PDB file of C-alpha atoms and ligand atoms in Angstrom:
ATOM      1  CA  MET A   1       2.003   1.529  11.739  1.00 97.00           C
ATOM      2  CA  LYS A   2       4.098   1.449   8.576  1.00 98.00           C
ATOM      3  CA  PHE A   3       3.562   3.623   5.505  1.00 98.00           C
ATOM      4  CA  PHE A   4       3.716   2.587   1.900  1.00 98.00           C
ATOM      5  CA  LEU A   5       3.463   5.133  -0.897  1.00 98.00           C
ATOM      6  CA  ASP A   6       0.744   4.391  -3.456  1.00 98.00           C
ATOM      7  CA  THR A   7       2.394   5.710  -6.598  1.00 98.00           C
ATOM      8  CA  ALA A   8       4.650   5.044  -9.585  1.00 98.00           C
ATOM      9  CA  ASP A   9       6.253   8.491  -9.477  1.00 98.00           C
ATOM     10  CA  LEU A  10       9.991   8.209  -8.741  1.00 98.00           C
ATOM     11  CA  THR A  11      10.270  11.836  -7.569  1.00 98.00           C
ATOM     12  CA  GLU A  12       7.525  11.276  -5.007  1.00 98.00           C
ATOM     13  CA  ILE A  13       9.156   8.030  -3.862  1.00 98.00           C
ATOM     14  CA  GLU A  14      12.576   9.677  -3.481  1.00 97.00           C
ATOM     15  CA  GLU A  15      11.065  12.591  -1.561  1.00 97.00           C
ATOM     16  CA  ALA A  16       9.027  10.355   0.786  1.00 97.00           C
ATOM     17  CA  ALA A  17      12.067   8.125   1.361  1.00 96.00           C
ATOM     18  CA  SER A  18      14.066  11.201   2.417  1.00 96.00           C
ATOM     19  CA  TRP A  19      11.503  11.851   5.180  1.00 96.00           C
ATOM     20  CA  GLY A  20      12.472   8.553   6.802  1.00 94.00           C
ATOM     21  CA  ALA A  21       8.940   7.172   6.984  1.00 89.00           C
ATOM     22  CA  LEU A  22       8.735   5.144   3.801  1.00 96.00           C
ATOM     23  CA  ALA A  23       8.482   1.388   4.420  1.00 98.00           C
ATOM     24  CA  GLY A  24       7.391   0.326   0.929  1.00 98.00           C
ATOM     25  CA  VAL A  25       5.472   1.108  -2.247  1.00 98.00           C
ATOM     26  CA  THR A  26       2.301  -0.177  -3.881  1.00 98.00           C
ATOM     27  CA  THR A  27       1.897   0.419  -7.583  1.00 98.00           C
ATOM     28  CA  ASN A  28       0.202  -0.708 -10.761  1.00 96.00           C
ATOM     29  CA  PRO A  29       0.298   0.002 -14.511  1.00 95.00           C
ATOM     30  CA  THR A  30      -2.481   2.611 -14.196  1.00 95.00           C
ATOM     31  CA  LEU A  31      -0.435   4.646 -11.734  1.00 97.00           C
ATOM     32  CA  TYR A  32       2.561   4.272 -14.072  1.00 97.00           C
ATOM     33  CA  ALA A  33       0.449   5.465 -17.023  1.00 96.00           C
ATOM     34  CA  ARG A  34      -0.389   8.609 -14.994  1.00 96.00           C
ATOM     35  CA  THR A  35       3.329   9.438 -14.972  1.00 96.00           C
ATOM     36  CA  GLY A  36       3.457   8.972 -18.768  1.00 96.00           C
ATOM     37  CA  GLY A  37       4.708   5.367 -18.617  1.00 96.00           C
ATOM     38  CA  LYS A  38       3.725   2.548 -20.967  1.00 95.00           C
ATOM     39  CA  LEU A  39       2.540  -0.945 -19.970  1.00 92.00           C
ATOM     40  CA  SER A  40       5.411  -2.458 -22.004  1.00 94.00           C
ATOM     41  CA  ASP A  41       7.899  -0.660 -19.724  1.00 96.00           C
ATOM     42  CA  PHE A  42       6.116  -1.475 -16.443  1.00 96.00           C
ATOM     43  CA  HIS A  43       8.520  -4.239 -15.376  1.00 96.00           C
ATOM     44  CA  ASN A  44      11.545  -1.996 -16.038  1.00 97.00           C
ATOM     45  CA  HIS A  45       9.895   0.683 -13.946  1.00 98.00           C
ATOM     46  CA  ILE A  46       9.398  -1.748 -11.044  1.00 98.00           C
ATOM     47  CA  LYS A  47      13.171  -2.264 -11.107  1.00 98.00           C
ATOM     48  CA  ARG A  48      13.682   1.530 -10.894  1.00 98.00           C
ATOM     49  CA  ILE A  49      11.352   1.683  -7.870  1.00 98.00           C
ATOM     50  CA  CYS A  50      13.050  -1.293  -6.191  1.00 98.00           C
ATOM     51  CA  ASP A  51      16.423   0.414  -6.592  1.00 97.00           C
ATOM     52  CA  ILE A  52      15.134   3.311  -4.453  1.00 96.00           C
ATOM     53  CA  VAL A  53      12.922   1.559  -1.911  1.00 97.00           C
ATOM     54  CA  ASP A  54      14.337  -0.450   0.967  1.00 95.00           C
ATOM     55  CA  GLY A  55      11.147  -2.414   1.599  1.00 98.00           C
ATOM     56  CA  PRO A  56       8.376  -4.329  -0.139  1.00 98.00           C
ATOM     57  CA  VAL A  57       7.283  -3.056  -3.554  1.00 98.00           C
ATOM     58  CA  SER A  58       3.839  -4.386  -4.509  1.00 98.00           C
ATOM     59  CA  ALA A  59       3.542  -4.621  -8.287  1.00 98.00           C
ATOM     60  CA  GLU A  60       0.119  -5.461  -9.686  1.00 96.00           C
ATOM     61  CA  SER A  61      -0.431  -8.188 -12.208  1.00 92.00           C
ATOM     62  CA  VAL A  62      -2.930  -7.237 -14.895  1.00 91.00           C
ATOM     63  CA  ALA A  63      -3.551 -10.868 -15.868  1.00 95.00           C
ATOM     64  CA  MET A  64      -6.999 -12.407 -15.316  1.00 96.00           C
ATOM     65  CA  THR A  65      -6.467 -16.187 -15.308  1.00 98.00           C
ATOM     66  CA  ARG A  66      -4.556 -18.186 -12.707  1.00 98.00           C
ATOM     67  CA  ASP A  67      -1.921 -19.410 -15.174  1.00 98.00           C
ATOM     68  CA  GLU A  68      -1.327 -15.903 -16.531  1.00 98.00           C
ATOM     69  CA  ILE A  69      -1.193 -14.382 -13.040  1.00 98.00           C
ATOM     70  CA  VAL A  70       1.320 -17.038 -11.928  1.00 98.00           C
ATOM     71  CA  ARG A  71       3.452 -16.420 -15.051  1.00 98.00           C
ATOM     72  CA  ASP A  72       3.303 -12.650 -14.573  1.00 97.00           C
ATOM     73  CA  GLY A  73       3.942 -13.045 -10.830  1.00 98.00           C
ATOM     74  CA  ARG A  74       7.058 -15.122 -11.414  1.00 98.00           C
ATOM     75  CA  GLU A  75       8.386 -12.518 -13.867  1.00 98.00           C
ATOM     76  CA  LEU A  76       7.646  -9.668 -11.443  1.00 98.00           C
ATOM     77  CA  ALA A  77       9.245 -11.524  -8.519  1.00 98.00           C
ATOM     78  CA  ALA A  78      12.396 -12.119 -10.586  1.00 98.00           C
ATOM     79  CA  ILE A  79      12.917  -8.346 -10.967  1.00 98.00           C
ATOM     80  CA  ALA A  80      14.144  -7.809  -7.389  1.00 98.00           C
ATOM     81  CA  PRO A  81      14.048  -9.631  -4.032  1.00 97.00           C
ATOM     82  CA  ASN A  82      11.697  -7.020  -2.511  1.00 98.00           C
ATOM     83  CA  VAL A  83       8.933  -7.397  -5.119  1.00 98.00           C
ATOM     84  CA  VAL A  84       5.523  -8.460  -3.800  1.00 98.00           C
ATOM     85  CA  VAL A  85       3.016  -9.545  -6.433  1.00 98.00           C
ATOM     86  CA  LYS A  86      -0.294  -7.703  -6.188  1.00 98.00           C
ATOM     87  CA  VAL A  87      -3.175  -9.996  -7.096  1.00 98.00           C
ATOM     88  CA  PRO A  88      -6.925  -9.211  -7.134  1.00 98.00           C
ATOM     89  CA  THR A  89      -9.196 -11.024  -4.675  1.00 98.00           C
ATOM     90  CA  MET A  90     -11.108 -13.324  -7.023  1.00 98.00           C
ATOM     91  CA  VAL A  91     -11.185 -17.064  -7.667  1.00 98.00           C
ATOM     92  CA  GLU A  92      -8.362 -16.986 -10.241  1.00 98.00           C
ATOM     93  CA  GLY A  93      -6.387 -14.683  -7.941  1.00 98.00           C
ATOM     94  CA  LEU A  94      -6.766 -16.993  -4.941  1.00 98.00           C
ATOM     95  CA  ALA A  95      -5.578 -19.986  -6.974  1.00 98.00           C
ATOM     96  CA  ALA A  96      -2.600 -18.028  -8.307  1.00 98.00           C
ATOM     97  CA  THR A  97      -1.780 -16.778  -4.804  1.00 98.00           C
ATOM     98  CA  ARG A  98      -1.678 -20.335  -3.478  1.00 98.00           C
ATOM     99  CA  THR A  99       0.764 -21.347  -6.228  1.00 98.00           C
ATOM    100  CA  LEU A 100       2.951 -18.250  -5.861  1.00 98.00           C
ATOM    101  CA  ALA A 101       3.056 -18.552  -2.042  1.00 97.00           C
ATOM    102  CA  ASP A 102       4.031 -22.228  -2.343  1.00 97.00           C
ATOM    103  CA  GLU A 103       6.929 -21.090  -4.565  1.00 97.00           C
ATOM    104  CA  GLY A 104       8.051 -18.596  -1.898  1.00 97.00           C
ATOM    105  CA  ILE A 105       6.739 -15.531  -3.741  1.00 98.00           C
ATOM    106  CA  PRO A 106       4.947 -13.050  -1.447  1.00 98.00           C
ATOM    107  CA  VAL A 107       1.527 -11.814  -2.557  1.00 98.00           C
ATOM    108  CA  ASN A 108      -0.502  -8.730  -1.663  1.00 98.00           C
ATOM    109  CA  MET A 109      -4.177  -9.563  -2.245  1.00 98.00           C
ATOM    110  CA  THR A 110      -5.821  -6.369  -3.416  1.00 98.00           C
ATOM    111  CA  LEU A 111      -9.380  -5.210  -4.143  1.00 98.00           C
ATOM    112  CA  CYS A 112     -10.510  -6.726  -0.843  1.00 98.00           C
ATOM    113  CA  PHE A 113     -13.860  -5.429   0.404  1.00 98.00           C
ATOM    114  CA  SER A 114     -15.069  -7.932   3.004  1.00 98.00           C
ATOM    115  CA  VAL A 115     -14.081 -10.175   5.904  1.00 98.00           C
ATOM    116  CA  PRO A 116     -14.826 -13.412   3.971  1.00 98.00           C
ATOM    117  CA  GLN A 117     -12.592 -12.237   1.110  1.00 98.00           C
ATOM    118  CA  ALA A 118      -9.826 -11.380   3.593  1.00 98.00           C
ATOM    119  CA  ILE A 119     -10.051 -14.786   5.300  1.00 98.00           C
ATOM    120  CA  LEU A 120      -9.849 -16.569   1.940  1.00 98.00           C
ATOM    121  CA  ALA A 121      -6.836 -14.420   1.000  1.00 98.00           C
ATOM    122  CA  ALA A 122      -5.094 -15.332   4.257  1.00 98.00           C
ATOM    123  CA  ARG A 123      -5.866 -19.026   3.737  1.00 97.00           C
ATOM    124  CA  ALA A 124      -4.526 -18.845   0.177  1.00 97.00           C
ATOM    125  CA  GLY A 125      -1.186 -17.744   1.625  1.00 97.00           C
ATOM    126  CA  ALA A 126      -1.287 -13.981   1.046  1.00 98.00           C
ATOM    127  CA  ARG A 127       1.477 -12.118   2.897  1.00 98.00           C
ATOM    128  CA  TYR A 128      -0.489  -8.848   2.737  1.00 98.00           C
ATOM    129  CA  ILE A 129      -4.211  -8.145   2.417  1.00 98.00           C
ATOM    130  CA  SER A 130      -5.415  -4.757   1.157  1.00 98.00           C
ATOM    131  CA  PRO A 131      -8.948  -3.790   2.225  1.00 98.00           C
ATOM    132  CA  PHE A 132     -10.067  -0.712   0.281  1.00 98.00           C
ATOM    133  CA  VAL A 133     -11.497   2.225   2.219  1.00 98.00           C
ATOM    134  CA  GLY A 134     -12.137   5.085  -0.208  1.00 97.00           C
ATOM    135  CA  ARG A 135     -13.995   3.021  -2.793  1.00 97.00           C
ATOM    136  CA  PHE A 136     -16.671   2.276  -0.159  1.00 96.00           C
ATOM    137  CA  ASP A 137     -16.889   5.976   0.610  1.00 91.00           C
ATOM    138  CA  ASP A 138     -17.303   6.579  -3.159  1.00 94.00           C
ATOM    139  CA  ILE A 139     -20.596   4.650  -2.997  1.00 95.00           C
ATOM    140  CA  SER A 140     -21.673   6.357   0.249  1.00 93.00           C
ATOM    141  CA  ASP A 141     -20.797   3.303   2.359  1.00 95.00           C
ATOM    142  CA  ASP A 142     -18.479   3.168   5.359  1.00 95.00           C
ATOM    143  CA  GLY A 143     -15.028   1.998   4.261  1.00 96.00           C
ATOM    144  CA  LEU A 144     -13.470   2.491   7.707  1.00 98.00           C
ATOM    145  CA  ASP A 145     -16.089   0.220   9.287  1.00 97.00           C
ATOM    146  CA  GLN A 146     -15.258  -2.522   6.766  1.00 97.00           C
ATOM    147  CA  LEU A 147     -11.535  -2.048   7.382  1.00 98.00           C
ATOM    148  CA  SER A 148     -11.996  -2.366  11.157  1.00 98.00           C
ATOM    149  CA  LYS A 149     -13.901  -5.626  10.685  1.00 98.00           C
ATOM    150  CA  VAL A 150     -11.121  -7.066   8.496  1.00 98.00           C
ATOM    151  CA  VAL A 151      -8.427  -5.995  10.993  1.00 98.00           C
ATOM    152  CA  ALA A 152     -10.335  -7.616  13.883  1.00 98.00           C
ATOM    153  CA  ALA A 153     -11.241 -10.803  12.015  1.00 98.00           C
ATOM    154  CA  ILE A 154      -7.758 -11.483  10.662  1.00 98.00           C
ATOM    155  CA  GLY A 155      -6.232 -10.641  14.061  1.00 97.00           C
ATOM    156  CA  ASN A 156      -8.342 -13.371  15.686  1.00 98.00           C
ATOM    157  CA  TYR A 157      -6.303 -16.155  14.052  1.00 96.00           C
ATOM    158  CA  ASP A 158      -2.753 -17.135  13.166  1.00 95.00           C
ATOM    159  CA  TYR A 159      -2.294 -17.762   9.437  1.00 94.00           C
ATOM    160  CA  SER A 160       1.502 -18.015   9.516  1.00 93.00           C
ATOM    161  CA  ASP A 161       1.372 -21.804   9.013  1.00 91.00           C
ATOM    162  CA  ASN A 162       0.799 -21.225   5.286  1.00 86.00           C
ATOM    163  CA  THR A 163       2.546 -17.933   4.456  1.00 90.00           C
ATOM    164  CA  VAL A 164       5.953 -17.469   2.818  1.00 90.00           C
ATOM    165  CA  ASN A 165       8.631 -17.903   5.535  1.00 92.00           C
ATOM    166  CA  HIS A 166       5.788 -18.293   8.070  1.00 93.00           C
ATOM    167  CA  GLU A 167       5.527 -14.520   8.412  1.00 93.00           C
ATOM    168  CA  GLN A 168       2.386 -12.969   9.874  1.00 94.00           C
ATOM    169  CA  VAL A 169      -0.226 -11.679   7.442  1.00 97.00           C
ATOM    170  CA  GLU A 170      -0.256  -7.866   7.473  1.00 98.00           C
ATOM    171  CA  ILE A 171      -3.267  -5.684   6.705  1.00 98.00           C
ATOM    172  CA  ILE A 172      -2.649  -2.778   4.353  1.00 98.00           C
ATOM    173  CA  ALA A 173      -5.299  -0.053   4.623  1.00 98.00           C
ATOM    174  CA  ALA A 174      -5.652   0.858   0.928  1.00 98.00           C
ATOM    175  CA  SER A 175      -7.643   3.320  -1.147  1.00 98.00           C
ATOM    176  CA  ILE A 176      -6.748   5.924   1.479  1.00 98.00           C
ATOM    177  CA  ARG A 177      -7.992   9.389   0.581  1.00 97.00           C
ATOM    178  CA  SER A 178      -7.344  11.525   3.686  1.00 97.00           C
ATOM    179  CA  ALA A 179      -5.245  11.963   6.811  1.00 97.00           C
ATOM    180  CA  ASN A 180      -8.375  11.062   8.803  1.00 97.00           C
ATOM    181  CA  HIS A 181      -8.469   7.676   7.044  1.00 98.00           C
ATOM    182  CA  VAL A 182      -4.894   7.146   8.276  1.00 98.00           C
ATOM    183  CA  THR A 183      -5.800   8.226  11.828  1.00 98.00           C
ATOM    184  CA  GLN A 184      -8.713   5.810  11.997  1.00 98.00           C
ATOM    185  CA  ALA A 185      -6.732   2.963  10.385  1.00 98.00           C
ATOM    186  CA  ALA A 186      -3.964   3.426  12.987  1.00 98.00           C
ATOM    187  CA  LEU A 187      -6.466   3.515  15.876  1.00 98.00           C
ATOM    188  CA  MET A 188      -8.005   0.227  14.752  1.00 98.00           C
ATOM    189  CA  GLY A 189      -4.573  -1.399  14.409  1.00 98.00           C
ATOM    190  CA  ALA A 190      -4.059  -1.757  10.643  1.00 98.00           C
ATOM    191  CA  ASP A 191      -0.423  -2.775  10.155  1.00 98.00           C
ATOM    192  CA  ILE A 192       0.227  -0.546   7.148  1.00 98.00           C
ATOM    193  CA  ALA A 193      -1.428   2.327   5.281  1.00 98.00           C
ATOM    194  CA  THR A 194      -0.641   2.806   1.610  1.00 98.00           C
ATOM    195  CA  VAL A 195      -1.159   6.457   0.822  1.00 98.00           C
ATOM    196  CA  PRO A 196      -0.892   8.747  -2.194  1.00 98.00           C
ATOM    197  CA  PHE A 197       1.844  11.382  -1.873  1.00 98.00           C
ATOM    198  CA  GLY A 198      -0.795  14.126  -1.462  1.00 98.00           C
ATOM    199  CA  VAL A 199      -2.151  12.402   1.660  1.00 98.00           C
ATOM    200  CA  LEU A 200       1.375  11.900   3.046  1.00 97.00           C
ATOM    201  CA  LYS A 201       1.986  15.665   2.695  1.00 97.00           C
ATOM    202  CA  LYS A 202      -1.302  16.429   4.480  1.00 97.00           C
ATOM    203  CA  MET A 203      -0.269  14.108   7.320  1.00 97.00           C
ATOM    204  CA  VAL A 204       2.659  16.413   8.122  1.00 96.00           C
ATOM    205  CA  GLN A 205       0.459  19.477   8.406  1.00 95.00           C
ATOM    206  CA  HIS A 206      -1.567  20.944  11.256  1.00 95.00           C
ATOM    207  CA  PRO A 207      -2.906  24.526  11.443  1.00 95.00           C
ATOM    208  CA  LEU A 208      -1.530  24.943  14.985  1.00 96.00           C
ATOM    209  CA  THR A 209       1.931  23.915  13.756  1.00 96.00           C
ATOM    210  CA  ASP A 210       1.655  26.604  11.050  1.00 93.00           C
ATOM    211  CA  ARG A 211       0.502  29.150  13.614  1.00 95.00           C
ATOM    212  CA  GLY A 212       3.325  28.136  15.985  1.00 96.00           C
ATOM    213  CA  LEU A 213       5.910  28.518  13.217  1.00 94.00           C
ATOM    214  CA  ASP A 214       4.440  31.894  12.271  1.00 93.00           C
ATOM    215  CA  SER A 215       4.660  33.279  15.805  1.00 94.00           C
ATOM    216  CA  PHE A 216       8.136  31.771  16.219  1.00 92.00           C
ATOM    217  CA  MET A 217       9.308  33.607  13.073  1.00 91.00           C
ATOM    218  CA  LYS A 218       7.753  36.896  14.268  1.00 92.00           C
ATOM    219  CA  ASP A 219       9.412  36.562  17.702  1.00 91.00           C
ATOM    220  CA  TRP A 220      12.717  35.700  16.038  1.00 89.00           C
ATOM    221  CA  GLU A 221      12.505  38.830  13.842  1.00 90.00           C
ATOM    222  CA  LYS A 222      11.835  40.982  16.933  1.00 91.00           C
ATOM    223  CA  VAL A 223      14.874  39.486  18.701  1.00 90.00           C
ATOM    224  CA  GLN A 224      17.058  40.118  15.641  1.00 89.00           C
ATOM    225  CA  ASN A 225      15.858  43.739  15.261  1.00 90.00           C
ATOM    226  CA  ALA A 226      16.169  44.564  18.978  1.00 84.00           C
TER     227      ALA A 226
HETATM  228  C1  E4P B   1      -3.357   0.112  -3.499  1.00 72.26           C
HETATM  229  O1  E4P B   1      -2.861  -0.998  -3.466  1.00 72.26           O
HETATM  230  C2  E4P B   1      -4.616   0.396  -4.213  1.00 72.26           C
HETATM  231  O2  E4P B   1      -4.514   0.049  -5.557  1.00 72.26           O
HETATM  232  C3  E4P B   1      -4.989   1.836  -4.075  1.00 72.26           C
HETATM  233  O3  E4P B   1      -4.847   2.250  -2.737  1.00 72.26           O
HETATM  234  C4  E4P B   1      -6.375   2.122  -4.615  1.00 72.26           C
HETATM  235  O4  E4P B   1      -6.692   3.461  -4.378  1.00 72.26           O
HETATM  236  P1  E4P B   1      -7.891   4.194  -5.138  1.00 72.26           P
HETATM  237  O5  E4P B   1      -9.186   3.628  -4.658  1.00 72.26           O
HETATM  238  O6  E4P B   1      -7.740   5.642  -4.767  1.00 72.26           O
HETATM  239  O7  E4P B   1      -7.703   3.957  -6.605  1.00 72.26           O
END
């Protein structure tokens, strides 16, 4: 499984990259606004992220019509070779994805909540599909169950005949809220998990590791004082 960081925060991206586990980033103008950024500077910020990340950087288009999404997608893709255009799973998004994929621009179809949506995204030429987990949990539904169905359904077929460079479609487990979400996504075979930095930090931790380090330090002190 690969990990993407779901953020616009450059400090978080630099830190995660230094851990050696960062394969990419997913971001959007809302995440950038949380760092104090402005929509008018979003494209410049994507360039800053691409300069740090050696992997795909999904940048979300905020346009709503196919022509606007295609225009925005072309501009985003021109920022750096590793930009992936993030497009919502809706009719206008599918149409824009088909056009962008035909132009060789990779798309991450986001806001995916069902197997039929995922199949349509794959047929439209999406390089990545992002089923959301946490948003189902927010409405007391089972996001992991939906994710497992998407992973299984997409894995049943080969969509590489219509993707950019004939690469395999990859499933990004998105809207990840906990280390357990990551565990379950890995067990069901999701290709990628995009996680907030807080979840990535939790993934490193285990109480028995803390206890082991504690007893190691105590033993080490005893050896030094002997
Ligand atoms: C990533 O592509 C998604 O935008 C993100 O994971 C959504 O997470 P949220 O449901 O916590 O907003």
